Amino acid sequence: MPDVFLREVVTEAEPAQKASPDKTSAAGNRESRATMDGGQPSMDNILTALGSNGRYHTVQFCFLCALIVCSNFSIMNFVFVARDVSHVCSPPLSSDNTYSVGGYNVTDTSPASVSVVSNDSSIIYEECRIISPGNTSAITPCTNGWIFSERKDASIVSEWDLVCGKEVFSRLSQSVLIAGQIFGGVIFTKLADRFGRRIPLIISLVILCFASLALAFSTDIYVFIVLRFFTGLAQMALLMIRTTMVMELYPTENRRLRGSIYVTVWMMSTVMLAPLAYFLRHESWRILQYALFGLTVISLCFVWVIDESLRWLHVNGRRAAIVKILKRAATLNRLDVRAVLETLHMPNNEMNVHADIDNDVSRTLTETHEEQCSTQPCHKTVAVTNECLNDTSDGLQNTKFSFKDIIYNKHLMINFALLSWLWMTATSTYFSLYFTSNTLASDVYLNFVLNSVSDFPSGFLFWLLSDRVGRKKTFTIFYMMSGIGLLASTLIKLVTASVSWHIVATVCAFVGRVFIGATFVSLLLFTTEVYPTNVRNIGLGINSTTGRIGSLVAPFTAILMKQMPWLPGVLMASFCFLSALAVVLLPETRGTELPSTIQEVEDMYKRTRDRRSSSGTREDTSI
């Protein structure tokens, strides 16, 4: 089989040499921008021929999804690591170690636990103050520290006494983490567009691994805060690059299903954290951090198996790497290697098909020609073949795009501006809905599970609607339902204080959270579909970064609600309705391949306009 394949390379290279280089390049560029209208794009052909449901894609997809666990855990474990622990002021210990706490006599049985024994007291010890009997003015702060209902190192709050005015430090660590996410979303996504997806992915996982271990050895809250910055940086880099690689792994017809499965795994991993934290609830918070470090180490062991994105390699002219990956993938999928490699052989681009064949194939080709030349003249063929082997072009204009291209190009700038607004609206609305709804359960572990489950329908809703009604209509539905849920919850609480109606308001808020959760995941997947390959990560990263602004602003809605309870809900609902209208200006990506060039993005807008005009023409005809 290799000899037959190599002889075809020789025979095809000779007529290709006669073609004009300019015409060949122009034809190659036109072919690279071809869409479903005139035959599948080249990368879709390659991925389809490779068998998108084969072992190779399954292995790559599973490993990418496995990275979700350590990435999600690194962020969500803060709920348990920094959980509040019941506490009271610690009095000076008497000789019998008996003292009064909150109106009860308490015996100190260990440095980490207290037990109530009787109901008679002379001094009242509250959470943040000590009250002397018969003298209400004799109120003093907790000068002797605090006694916690659990072991001293149950959480960072109890270990470092982050209570009674010091709560800001634990919250500050979350703000610093968001700052790290902003940096990671900008810096690493830029690197992923410039140097490929795989290396920045590995680097970010290494950073997360070291940060996870270092957090477990934190000596104080200040060290903890600094390390949370690097955790946020690495987590956001993993999220952005991993999502892009998943979307680039499949052809157009498989993207919706795989995207939905990816999102479902994401939600499942969040729920999985609660049982682990519950199992370790009597241990130090550092043990949970060690467990996270262990998961990160496991991820670091198999991340090396993940290949570079074929789409990125294709756009950047790395055909030797493409051939190497295709050979390995075809072997794993039990496919004919020659048939898969022939998908690179696109019309008007014959000369460049086998240009970057790796060294072993090149060596075999040379040996084959030496055998042929021993029996017949072949000087021209050998010359053509050598030229073909030295040709490294791929028919695409391998322009290195940057963020400036997004700013200067009209359609990319529209994508960037509108998606930034949509991301910010989604984050602020999600947290506003969270603040307008009651806690679903009093237990922190059960409450975490219930809140996580509310996001479970996201993947199903995206799968159900995105291809049936299109991406744009799906966004419109999600934003409208989110806005309605938030507005209804706000108005009901404003109009009546009835307990039964309050339950209805909570249900409305919960429904709104379901749809805004679906908006989140849909934005994550849709954003990758409207940027060219070489700015896809930076576009996704910066748009997601603007979403972090929404998460920073949202907590202040709780303060605003104390002054004007109706205003935050009305504002967020208005933002959702405006976002539903803004979606109209975005291109429709249903049934289209991920764009490789800026021209393909412009063609996407043109097809959207054509569909709109043709739809209007049909309506006029029917009238």
Coordinates of C-alpha atoms in Angstrom, one line a residue:
M1 CA 0.0 0.0 0.0
P2 CA 2.7 2.6 0.8
D3 CA 4.3 2.0 -2.7
V4 CA 1.0 2.6 -4.4
F5 CA 0.4 5.7 -2.4
L6 CA 3.9 7.1 -3.1
R7 CA 3.6 6.4 -6.8
E8 CA 0.4 8.4 -6.9
V9 CA 2.2 11.3 -5.2
V10 CA 4.8 11.2 -8.0
T11 CA 2.3 11.1 -10.8
E12 CA 0.1 13.8 -9.3
A13 CA 3.0 16.1 -8.6
E14 CA 4.1 16.4 -12.2
P15 CA 0.9 18.0 -13.7
A16 CA 0.6 20.2 -10.6
Q17 CA 4.1 21.6 -11.4
K18 CA 2.7 23.0 -14.6
A19 CA 0.1 25.1 -12.9
S20 CA 0.8 28.8 -12.2
P21 CA 1.8 29.3 -8.6
D22 CA -0.5 32.4 -8.3
K23 CA -3.5 30.6 -9.7
T24 CA -2.8 27.5 -7.6
S25 CA -2.6 29.6 -4.4
A26 CA -5.7 31.6 -5.3
A27 CA -7.6 28.4 -6.1
G28 CA -6.4 26.9 -2.8
N29 CA -7.6 29.9 -0.9
R30 CA -11.0 29.7 -2.5
E31 CA -11.1 26.0 -1.7
S32 CA -10.1 26.6 1.9
R33 CA -13.1 28.9 2.3
A34 CA -15.5 26.5 0.7
T35 CA -18.6 25.7 2.8
M36 CA -21.5 23.3 2.7
D37 CA -22.9 25.1 -0.3
G38 CA -20.2 23.8 -2.6
G39 CA -18.9 20.7 -0.8
Q40 CA -17.7 20.3 2.7
P41 CA -14.8 22.3 3.9
S42 CA -11.4 20.6 3.9
M43 CA -11.1 20.3 7.6
D44 CA -14.6 18.8 7.9
N45 CA -13.6 16.3 5.1
I46 CA -10.5 15.3 7.1
L47 CA -12.3 14.9 10.4
T48 CA -15.2 13.1 8.8
A49 CA -12.9 10.7 7.0
L50 CA -11.1 10.1 10.2
G51 CA -14.4 8.9 11.8
S52 CA -15.5 11.4 14.4
N53 CA -17.1 8.6 16.5
G54 CA -14.0 6.4 16.4
R55 CA -11.6 5.5 19.2
Y56 CA -9.3 8.4 18.6
H57 CA -11.9 11.1 19.0
T58 CA -13.4 9.3 22.0
V59 CA -10.1 9.1 23.7
Q60 CA -9.3 12.7 23.0
F61 CA -12.7 13.9 24.1
C62 CA -12.7 11.8 27.3
F63 CA -9.3 13.2 28.3
L64 CA -10.3 16.8 27.6
C65 CA -13.5 16.2 29.7
A66 CA -11.5 14.7 32.5
L67 CA -9.6 18.0 32.8
I68 CA -13.0 19.5 33.8
V69 CA -12.9 17.8 37.2
C70 CA -9.7 19.3 38.6
S71 CA -10.5 22.6 36.9
N72 CA -14.0 22.9 38.5
F73 CA -12.9 21.5 41.9
S74 CA -10.2 24.2 42.1
I75 CA -12.8 26.9 42.0
M76 CA -15.8 25.3 43.7
N77 CA -14.0 23.8 46.6
F78 CA -13.9 27.3 48.1
V79 CA -17.5 26.7 49.2
F80 CA -16.2 24.1 51.7
V81 CA -12.7 25.3 52.3
A82 CA -14.0 28.7 53.4
R83 CA -17.3 27.6 54.9
D84 CA -18.6 29.4 58.0
V85 CA -18.2 27.5 61.3
S86 CA -20.4 28.4 64.3
H87 CA -18.4 30.3 66.9
V88 CA -18.6 32.3 70.1
C89 CA -16.1 34.4 72.0
S90 CA -13.6 32.5 74.0
P91 CA -13.6 33.3 77.8
P92 CA -10.5 32.9 80.0
L93 CA -10.4 29.3 81.0
S94 CA -11.0 28.6 84.7
S95 CA -9.3 25.8 86.7
D96 CA -12.0 23.3 85.8
N97 CA -12.1 24.5 82.1
T98 CA -15.8 25.4 82.5
Y99 CA -17.1 28.7 81.1
S100 CA -20.3 30.2 79.7
V101 CA -21.0 30.5 76.0
G102 CA -24.2 32.2 74.7
G103 CA -26.1 31.8 78.0
Y104 CA -24.9 28.2 78.6
N105 CA -22.2 26.6 80.7
V106 CA -19.7 25.0 78.3
T107 CA -16.9 22.5 79.0
D108 CA -13.8 22.7 76.9
T109 CA -13.2 19.0 76.1
S110 CA -10.6 19.6 73.4
P111 CA -9.1 22.5 71.6
A112 CA -11.4 21.9 68.6
S113 CA -14.8 21.1 70.2
V114 CA -17.3 22.4 72.7
S115 CA -20.3 20.7 74.4
V116 CA -23.3 22.3 76.2
V117 CA -23.9 20.9 79.7
S118 CA -26.3 23.1 81.6
N119 CA -28.5 26.2 81.4
D120 CA -27.3 28.7 84.0
S121 CA -24.9 31.5 83.3
S122 CA -23.5 34.7 84.7
I123 CA -21.8 36.0 81.6
I124 CA -23.1 35.8 78.0
Y125 CA -20.5 35.0 75.3
E126 CA -21.9 35.8 71.8
E127 CA -20.3 35.5 68.4
C128 CA -18.5 38.8 68.4
R129 CA -19.0 40.3 71.9
I130 CA -19.1 39.5 75.6
I131 CA -22.0 40.8 77.8
S132 CA -21.7 41.1 81.5
P133 CA -24.9 40.4 83.6
G134 CA -26.8 43.4 85.2
N135 CA -24.8 45.9 83.2
T136 CA -25.8 46.1 79.5
S137 CA -23.2 48.8 78.9
A138 CA -20.4 46.4 79.9
I139 CA -20.0 44.9 76.4
T140 CA -16.5 44.0 75.3
P141 CA -15.1 42.4 72.1
C142 CA -13.7 38.9 71.9
T143 CA -10.3 39.7 73.5
N144 CA -9.5 36.0 74.1
G145 CA -10.2 34.8 70.6
W146 CA -13.0 32.4 69.6
I147 CA -14.3 28.9 70.2
F148 CA -15.6 27.1 67.2
S149 CA -18.1 24.3 67.1
E150 CA -15.8 22.2 64.9
R151 CA -12.1 21.5 64.9
K152 CA -9.9 24.5 64.6
D153 CA -8.7 23.7 61.1
A154 CA -12.2 22.8 59.7
S155 CA -12.0 25.7 57.3
I156 CA -9.8 28.7 56.7
V157 CA -12.4 30.8 58.6
S158 CA -11.9 28.9 61.8
E159 CA -8.2 28.3 61.5
W160 CA -7.3 31.9 60.8
D161 CA -10.2 33.5 62.8
L162 CA -11.7 35.2 59.8
V163 CA -14.8 36.4 61.8
C164 CA -16.1 39.5 63.4
G165 CA -14.9 42.0 60.8
K166 CA -12.3 39.8 59.3
E167 CA -14.7 38.0 56.9
V168 CA -13.6 40.4 54.2
F169 CA -10.3 38.5 53.9
S170 CA -12.0 35.3 52.8
R171 CA -14.2 37.2 50.3
L172 CA -11.1 39.0 49.1
S173 CA -9.5 35.7 48.1
Q174 CA -12.5 35.2 45.7
S175 CA -12.0 38.6 44.2
V176 CA -8.3 38.0 43.7
L177 CA -9.2 34.6 42.1
I178 CA -11.4 36.5 39.7
A179 CA -8.5 38.8 38.9
G180 CA -6.4 35.8 38.2
Q181 CA -9.1 34.5 35.8
I182 CA -9.1 37.8 34.0
F183 CA -5.3 37.5 33.5
G184 CA -5.5 33.9 32.5
G185 CA -8.4 34.5 30.1
V186 CA -6.3 37.2 28.3
I187 CA -2.7 35.9 28.5
F188 CA -3.0 32.2 27.9
T189 CA -5.7 32.4 25.2
K190 CA -3.3 34.7 23.3
L191 CA -0.5 32.1 23.7
A192 CA -2.9 29.4 22.6
D193 CA -3.7 31.3 19.4
R194 CA 0.0 32.0 18.7
F195 CA 1.8 28.8 19.7
G196 CA -1.0 26.2 19.5
R197 CA -3.5 24.8 22.0
R198 CA -1.5 22.0 23.6
I199 CA 1.5 23.6 25.1
P200 CA -0.4 26.4 26.9
L201 CA -2.9 23.7 28.1
I202 CA -0.1 21.7 29.7
I203 CA 1.5 24.8 31.2
S204 CA -1.7 26.0 32.8
L205 CA -2.3 22.5 34.3
V206 CA 1.2 22.5 35.7
I207 CA 0.5 25.9 37.3
L208 CA -2.7 24.6 38.8
C209 CA -1.0 21.5 40.1
F210 CA 1.6 23.5 42.0
A211 CA -0.9 26.1 43.2
S212 CA -3.2 23.3 44.6
L213 CA -0.3 21.8 46.6
A214 CA 0.9 25.2 47.8
L215 CA -2.5 26.2 49.0
A216 CA -2.6 23.1 51.3
F217 CA 0.6 24.5 52.9
S218 CA -0.6 28.1 53.3
T219 CA 0.6 29.5 56.6
D220 CA -1.8 32.5 56.7
I221 CA -4.6 34.1 54.8
Y222 CA -2.2 36.4 52.9
V223 CA -0.3 33.5 51.3
F224 CA -3.7 31.9 50.6
I225 CA -4.9 35.0 48.7
V226 CA -1.8 35.1 46.5
L227 CA -2.1 31.5 45.6
R228 CA -5.7 31.9 44.8
F229 CA -4.7 34.3 42.1
F230 CA -2.6 31.7 40.3
T231 CA -5.4 29.2 40.8
G232 CA -7.8 31.5 39.0
L233 CA -5.2 32.2 36.2
A234 CA -4.7 28.5 35.6
Q235 CA -8.3 27.5 35.9
M236 CA -9.5 30.1 33.3
A237 CA -6.7 29.1 30.9
L238 CA -7.8 25.5 31.2
L239 CA -11.4 26.3 30.7
M240 CA -10.9 28.5 27.6
I241 CA -8.3 26.3 25.8
R242 CA -10.1 23.0 26.7
T243 CA -13.4 24.3 25.3
T244 CA -11.8 25.5 22.1
M245 CA -10.1 22.1 21.6
V246 CA -13.4 20.2 22.1
M247 CA -15.2 22.3 19.6
E248 CA -12.3 22.0 17.1
L249 CA -12.1 18.3 17.5
Y250 CA -15.3 17.5 15.6
P251 CA -16.9 18.3 12.2
T252 CA -20.0 20.5 11.9
E253 CA -22.5 17.7 12.2
N254 CA -21.1 16.4 15.5
R255 CA -20.4 19.7 17.2
R256 CA -23.8 20.2 18.8
L257 CA -24.0 16.7 20.4
R258 CA -20.5 16.7 21.6
G259 CA -20.9 20.3 23.0
S260 CA -23.9 19.2 24.9
I261 CA -22.2 16.2 26.4
Y262 CA -19.2 18.3 27.3
V263 CA -21.5 20.7 29.2
T264 CA -23.3 17.9 30.9
V265 CA -19.9 16.5 32.1
W266 CA -19.1 20.0 33.4
M267 CA -22.2 20.1 35.5
M268 CA -21.8 16.5 36.7
S269 CA -18.3 17.3 37.9
T270 CA -19.6 20.2 40.0
V271 CA -22.1 17.8 41.7
M272 CA -19.3 15.3 42.4
L273 CA -17.5 17.7 44.6
A274 CA -20.2 17.7 47.3
P275 CA -19.9 13.9 48.2
L276 CA -16.1 14.2 48.4
A277 CA -16.3 17.2 50.7
Y278 CA -19.0 15.6 52.8
F279 CA -16.9 12.5 53.2
L280 CA -14.0 14.7 54.4
R281 CA -16.2 17.0 56.5
H282 CA -14.6 16.0 59.8
E283 CA -11.1 16.4 58.5
S284 CA -9.0 19.6 58.0
W285 CA -9.7 21.7 55.0
R286 CA -6.1 20.9 53.9
I287 CA -7.1 17.3 53.3
L288 CA -9.7 18.4 50.8
Q289 CA -7.0 20.5 49.2
Y290 CA -4.7 17.5 49.0
A291 CA -7.4 15.5 47.3
L292 CA -7.7 18.2 44.7
F293 CA -4.0 18.2 44.2
G294 CA -4.1 14.4 43.7
L295 CA -6.8 14.8 41.0
T296 CA -4.6 17.4 39.3
V297 CA -1.6 15.1 39.3
I298 CA -3.7 12.4 37.7
S299 CA -4.8 14.9 35.0
L300 CA -1.1 15.9 34.5
C301 CA -0.2 12.2 33.8
F302 CA -2.6 11.8 30.8
V303 CA -2.6 15.4 29.4
W304 CA 0.4 14.4 27.3
V305 CA -1.8 12.1 25.3
I306 CA -3.9 15.0 24.1
D307 CA -2.9 16.0 20.5
E308 CA -2.7 19.5 19.1
S309 CA -5.8 20.9 17.4
L310 CA -5.9 19.8 13.8
R311 CA -7.7 23.0 12.8
W312 CA -5.0 25.1 14.3
L313 CA -2.3 23.0 12.6
H314 CA -4.2 23.3 9.3
V315 CA -4.6 27.1 9.4
N316 CA -0.9 27.6 10.4
G317 CA 0.5 25.3 7.7
R318 CA 1.8 22.6 10.0
R319 CA 1.1 19.8 7.5
A320 CA 3.8 17.5 8.7
A321 CA 2.2 17.5 12.2
I322 CA -1.2 16.9 10.6
V323 CA 0.0 13.9 8.7
K324 CA 1.6 12.4 11.8
I325 CA -1.6 12.8 13.9
L326 CA -3.8 11.5 11.1
K327 CA -1.6 8.4 10.8
R328 CA -1.9 7.7 14.5
A329 CA -5.6 8.5 14.6
A330 CA -6.3 6.3 11.5
T331 CA -4.5 3.4 13.0
L332 CA -6.3 3.8 16.3
N333 CA -9.7 4.0 14.5
R334 CA -8.7 1.0 12.3
L335 CA -9.0 2.9 9.1
D336 CA -7.1 2.9 5.9
V337 CA -4.3 5.4 6.4
R338 CA -4.0 6.1 2.7
A339 CA -7.7 6.9 2.4
V340 CA -7.5 9.3 5.4
L341 CA -4.4 11.0 4.0
E342 CA -6.1 11.5 0.6
T343 CA -8.6 13.8 2.2
L344 CA -5.8 16.4 2.3
H345 CA -5.8 16.1 -1.5
M346 CA -8.3 18.9 -2.3
P347 CA -9.1 20.1 -5.9
N348 CA -6.7 22.8 -7.2
N349 CA -4.3 22.0 -4.4
E350 CA -2.7 18.7 -5.5
M351 CA 0.8 19.9 -5.4
N352 CA 0.6 20.8 -1.7
V353 CA -1.2 17.7 -0.5
H354 CA 1.9 15.7 0.5
A355 CA 4.2 18.7 0.9
D356 CA 5.1 18.1 4.5
I357 CA 5.1 14.3 4.7
D358 CA 7.3 13.4 7.7
N359 CA 10.8 12.0 7.4
D360 CA 10.0 8.3 7.3
V361 CA 7.6 8.7 4.4
S362 CA 10.1 11.0 2.6
R363 CA 12.8 8.5 3.0
T364 CA 10.6 5.7 1.7
L365 CA 9.7 7.9 -1.3
T366 CA 13.3 8.5 -2.1
E367 CA 14.0 4.8 -2.0
T368 CA 11.1 4.1 -4.2
H369 CA 12.3 6.5 -6.8
E370 CA 15.8 5.1 -6.7
E371 CA 14.3 1.7 -7.6
Q372 CA 12.3 3.2 -10.4
C373 CA 15.3 5.1 -11.8
S374 CA 17.3 1.9 -12.0
T375 CA 14.9 0.5 -14.6
Q376 CA 13.6 3.7 -16.4
P377 CA 14.4 7.4 -16.8
C378 CA 12.7 9.5 -14.2
H379 CA 14.7 12.7 -13.9
K380 CA 11.8 15.0 -14.2
T381 CA 9.7 13.0 -11.8
V382 CA 12.4 13.0 -9.1
A383 CA 12.9 16.8 -9.6
V384 CA 9.2 17.4 -9.3
T385 CA 9.0 15.2 -6.2
N386 CA 11.8 16.9 -4.5
E387 CA 10.2 20.2 -5.1
C388 CA 7.0 18.9 -3.8
L389 CA 8.7 17.6 -0.7
N390 CA 10.3 21.0 -0.1
D391 CA 7.0 22.8 -0.6
T392 CA 5.5 23.7 2.8
S393 CA 2.5 25.8 1.7
D394 CA -0.9 24.5 2.5
G395 CA -3.1 26.6 0.2
L396 CA -4.1 29.0 3.0
Q397 CA -2.8 32.4 3.8
N398 CA -1.0 31.7 7.0
T399 CA -1.5 35.1 8.5
K400 CA -0.8 35.5 12.2
F401 CA -3.9 37.3 13.4
S402 CA -3.9 39.3 16.7
F403 CA -6.4 41.2 18.8
K404 CA -5.8 44.2 16.5
D405 CA -7.5 42.3 13.7
I406 CA -10.6 41.9 15.9
I407 CA -10.6 45.7 16.5
Y408 CA -10.0 46.7 12.9
N409 CA -12.4 44.3 11.2
K410 CA -16.0 45.4 11.2
H411 CA -17.6 42.0 11.6
L412 CA -15.1 40.7 14.2
M413 CA -15.6 43.9 16.1
I414 CA -19.4 43.4 16.0
N415 CA -18.9 39.9 17.4
F416 CA -16.6 41.1 20.1
A417 CA -18.8 44.0 21.3
L418 CA -22.0 42.1 21.3
L419 CA -20.6 39.0 22.9
S420 CA -19.0 41.1 25.6
W421 CA -22.4 42.5 26.4
L422 CA -24.0 39.1 26.3
W423 CA -21.4 37.6 28.6
M424 CA -21.6 40.4 31.1
T425 CA -25.4 40.2 31.1
A426 CA -25.4 36.5 31.6
T427 CA -23.0 36.6 34.6
S428 CA -24.7 39.6 36.3
T429 CA -28.2 38.1 35.8
Y430 CA -27.1 34.7 37.1
F431 CA -25.8 36.1 40.4
S432 CA -28.8 38.5 40.7
L433 CA -31.1 35.5 40.4
Y434 CA -29.0 33.8 43.1
F435 CA -29.4 36.8 45.4
T436 CA -33.1 37.1 44.9
S437 CA -33.8 33.5 45.7
N438 CA -33.6 31.9 49.1
T439 CA -31.2 29.2 50.1
L440 CA -32.6 25.9 48.8
A441 CA -31.4 24.0 51.9
S442 CA -29.9 24.8 55.3
D443 CA -27.1 22.2 55.0
V444 CA -24.2 23.5 53.0
Y445 CA -23.6 20.2 51.2
L446 CA -27.2 19.6 50.2
N447 CA -27.6 23.2 49.2
F448 CA -24.5 23.0 47.0
V449 CA -25.9 19.9 45.3
L450 CA -29.3 21.5 44.7
N451 CA -27.8 24.7 43.3
S452 CA -25.6 22.6 41.0
V453 CA -28.5 20.5 39.8
S454 CA -30.3 23.6 38.7
D455 CA -27.7 24.0 36.0
F456 CA -28.1 20.3 34.8
P457 CA -30.7 21.0 32.1
S458 CA -28.3 23.4 30.3
G459 CA -26.7 20.8 28.1
F460 CA -30.0 19.3 27.2
L461 CA -31.6 22.6 26.3
F462 CA -28.7 23.5 24.1
W463 CA -28.8 20.2 22.3
L464 CA -32.6 20.4 22.0
L465 CA -32.8 23.9 20.5
S466 CA -29.5 24.9 18.9
D467 CA -29.9 23.0 15.6
R468 CA -33.6 22.9 15.5
V469 CA -34.3 26.6 15.7
G470 CA -30.8 27.9 15.3
R471 CA -28.2 29.5 17.6
K472 CA -29.7 33.0 17.5
K473 CA -33.3 32.0 18.3
T474 CA -31.9 29.7 21.1
F475 CA -30.2 32.7 22.7
T476 CA -33.3 34.8 22.3
I477 CA -35.4 32.1 24.2
F478 CA -32.8 31.7 26.9
Y479 CA -32.5 35.5 27.6
M480 CA -36.2 36.1 27.4
M481 CA -37.0 33.3 29.9
S482 CA -34.2 34.5 32.2
G483 CA -35.5 38.0 32.2
I484 CA -39.1 36.9 32.8
G485 CA -38.0 34.7 35.7
L486 CA -36.1 37.5 37.3
L487 CA -38.7 40.1 36.7
A488 CA -41.5 37.9 38.0
S489 CA -39.6 37.0 41.1
T490 CA -38.9 40.7 41.9
L491 CA -42.4 41.9 41.3
I492 CA -44.0 39.1 43.3
K493 CA -41.8 39.9 46.3
L494 CA -42.6 43.6 45.9
V495 CA -46.4 43.2 45.6
T496 CA -47.0 40.7 48.4
A497 CA -45.4 39.2 51.5
S498 CA -47.6 36.1 51.4
V499 CA -45.6 32.9 52.2
S500 CA -47.3 31.0 49.3
W501 CA -46.5 33.7 46.8
H502 CA -43.0 33.9 48.2
I503 CA -42.7 30.2 47.2
V504 CA -43.9 31.1 43.7
A505 CA -41.3 33.8 43.5
T506 CA -38.6 31.4 44.5
V507 CA -39.8 29.0 41.7
C508 CA -39.6 31.8 39.2
A509 CA -36.1 32.6 40.3
F510 CA -35.1 29.0 40.0
V511 CA -36.6 28.7 36.4
G512 CA -34.7 31.9 35.5
R513 CA -31.5 30.3 36.9
V514 CA -32.0 27.2 34.7
F515 CA -32.2 29.3 31.6
I516 CA -29.4 31.7 32.5
G517 CA -27.3 28.6 33.2
A518 CA -28.1 27.4 29.7
T519 CA -27.2 30.8 28.4
F520 CA -23.8 30.5 30.0
V521 CA -22.9 27.2 28.3
S522 CA -24.4 28.2 25.0
L523 CA -22.2 31.4 25.0
L524 CA -19.2 29.3 25.8
L525 CA -19.8 27.1 22.7
F526 CA -21.2 29.8 20.4
T527 CA -18.3 32.2 21.0
T528 CA -15.9 29.6 19.5
E529 CA -18.0 29.5 16.4
V530 CA -17.8 33.2 15.4
Y531 CA -14.0 33.8 15.6
P532 CA -11.3 32.6 13.1
T533 CA -9.0 29.9 14.3
N534 CA -6.0 32.1 15.1
V535 CA -8.0 34.5 17.3
R536 CA -10.6 32.1 18.6
N537 CA -9.0 31.6 22.0
I538 CA -8.2 35.3 22.5
G539 CA -11.7 36.2 21.5
L540 CA -13.2 33.7 23.8
G541 CA -10.9 34.7 26.6
I542 CA -11.6 38.4 26.5
N543 CA -15.3 37.9 26.1
S544 CA -15.3 35.6 29.1
T545 CA -13.2 38.2 31.0
T546 CA -15.9 40.8 30.4
G547 CA -18.3 38.3 32.0
R548 CA -16.1 38.4 35.1
I549 CA -17.0 42.1 35.4
G550 CA -20.6 41.1 35.7
S551 CA -19.7 38.6 38.5
L552 CA -17.9 41.4 40.3
V553 CA -20.8 43.8 40.0
A554 CA -23.5 41.4 40.9
P555 CA -22.8 41.1 44.7
F556 CA -23.5 44.8 45.0
T557 CA -27.1 44.2 43.9
A558 CA -27.7 42.8 47.4
I559 CA -26.7 46.2 48.9
L560 CA -28.9 48.0 46.4
M561 CA -31.8 45.8 47.3
K562 CA -31.8 47.1 50.8
Q563 CA -32.5 50.6 49.6
M564 CA -34.7 49.8 46.5
P565 CA -35.7 46.1 46.5
W566 CA -37.3 46.3 43.1
L567 CA -34.5 48.1 41.2
P568 CA -31.8 45.3 40.7
G569 CA -34.4 42.8 39.4
V570 CA -35.8 45.4 36.9
L571 CA -32.4 46.4 35.7
M572 CA -31.2 42.8 35.2
A573 CA -34.4 41.9 33.4
S574 CA -34.0 44.9 31.2
F575 CA -30.5 43.8 30.4
C576 CA -31.8 40.3 29.4
F577 CA -34.4 41.7 27.1
L578 CA -31.9 44.0 25.5
S579 CA -29.5 41.1 25.0
A580 CA -32.3 39.1 23.3
L581 CA -32.6 42.0 20.8
A582 CA -28.8 42.3 20.4
V583 CA -28.6 38.6 19.3
V584 CA -30.3 39.6 16.0
L585 CA -27.1 41.3 14.9
L586 CA -24.9 38.2 15.3
P587 CA -24.4 35.7 12.5
E588 CA -26.1 32.4 12.5
T589 CA -23.7 29.5 12.9
R590 CA -26.0 26.5 12.6
G591 CA -24.6 24.0 10.1
T592 CA -21.4 25.9 9.4
E593 CA -17.8 24.9 9.9
L594 CA -15.7 26.7 12.4
P595 CA -14.2 29.6 10.5
S596 CA -10.5 29.5 9.7
T597 CA -10.0 33.0 8.2
I598 CA -11.5 36.4 8.6
Q599 CA -13.0 36.0 5.1
E600 CA -15.0 33.0 6.3
V601 CA -16.5 35.1 9.2
E602 CA -17.5 37.8 6.6
D603 CA -19.1 35.0 4.5
M604 CA -21.0 33.9 7.6
Y605 CA -22.5 37.3 7.9
K606 CA -23.3 37.4 4.2
R607 CA -25.2 34.0 4.4
T608 CA -27.1 35.4 7.5
R609 CA -28.2 38.4 5.5
D610 CA -29.1 36.3 2.5
R611 CA -31.3 34.0 4.7
R612 CA -33.0 37.0 6.2
S613 CA -33.7 38.6 2.8
S614 CA -34.9 35.3 1.3
S615 CA -37.2 34.8 4.3
G616 CA -38.6 38.3 3.8
T617 CA -39.2 37.6 0.1
R618 CA -41.1 34.4 0.9
E619 CA -43.3 36.3 3.3
D620 CA -44.1 39.0 0.7
T621 CA -44.9 36.3 -1.8
S622 CA -47.3 34.6 0.6
I623 CA -49.1 37.9 1.3

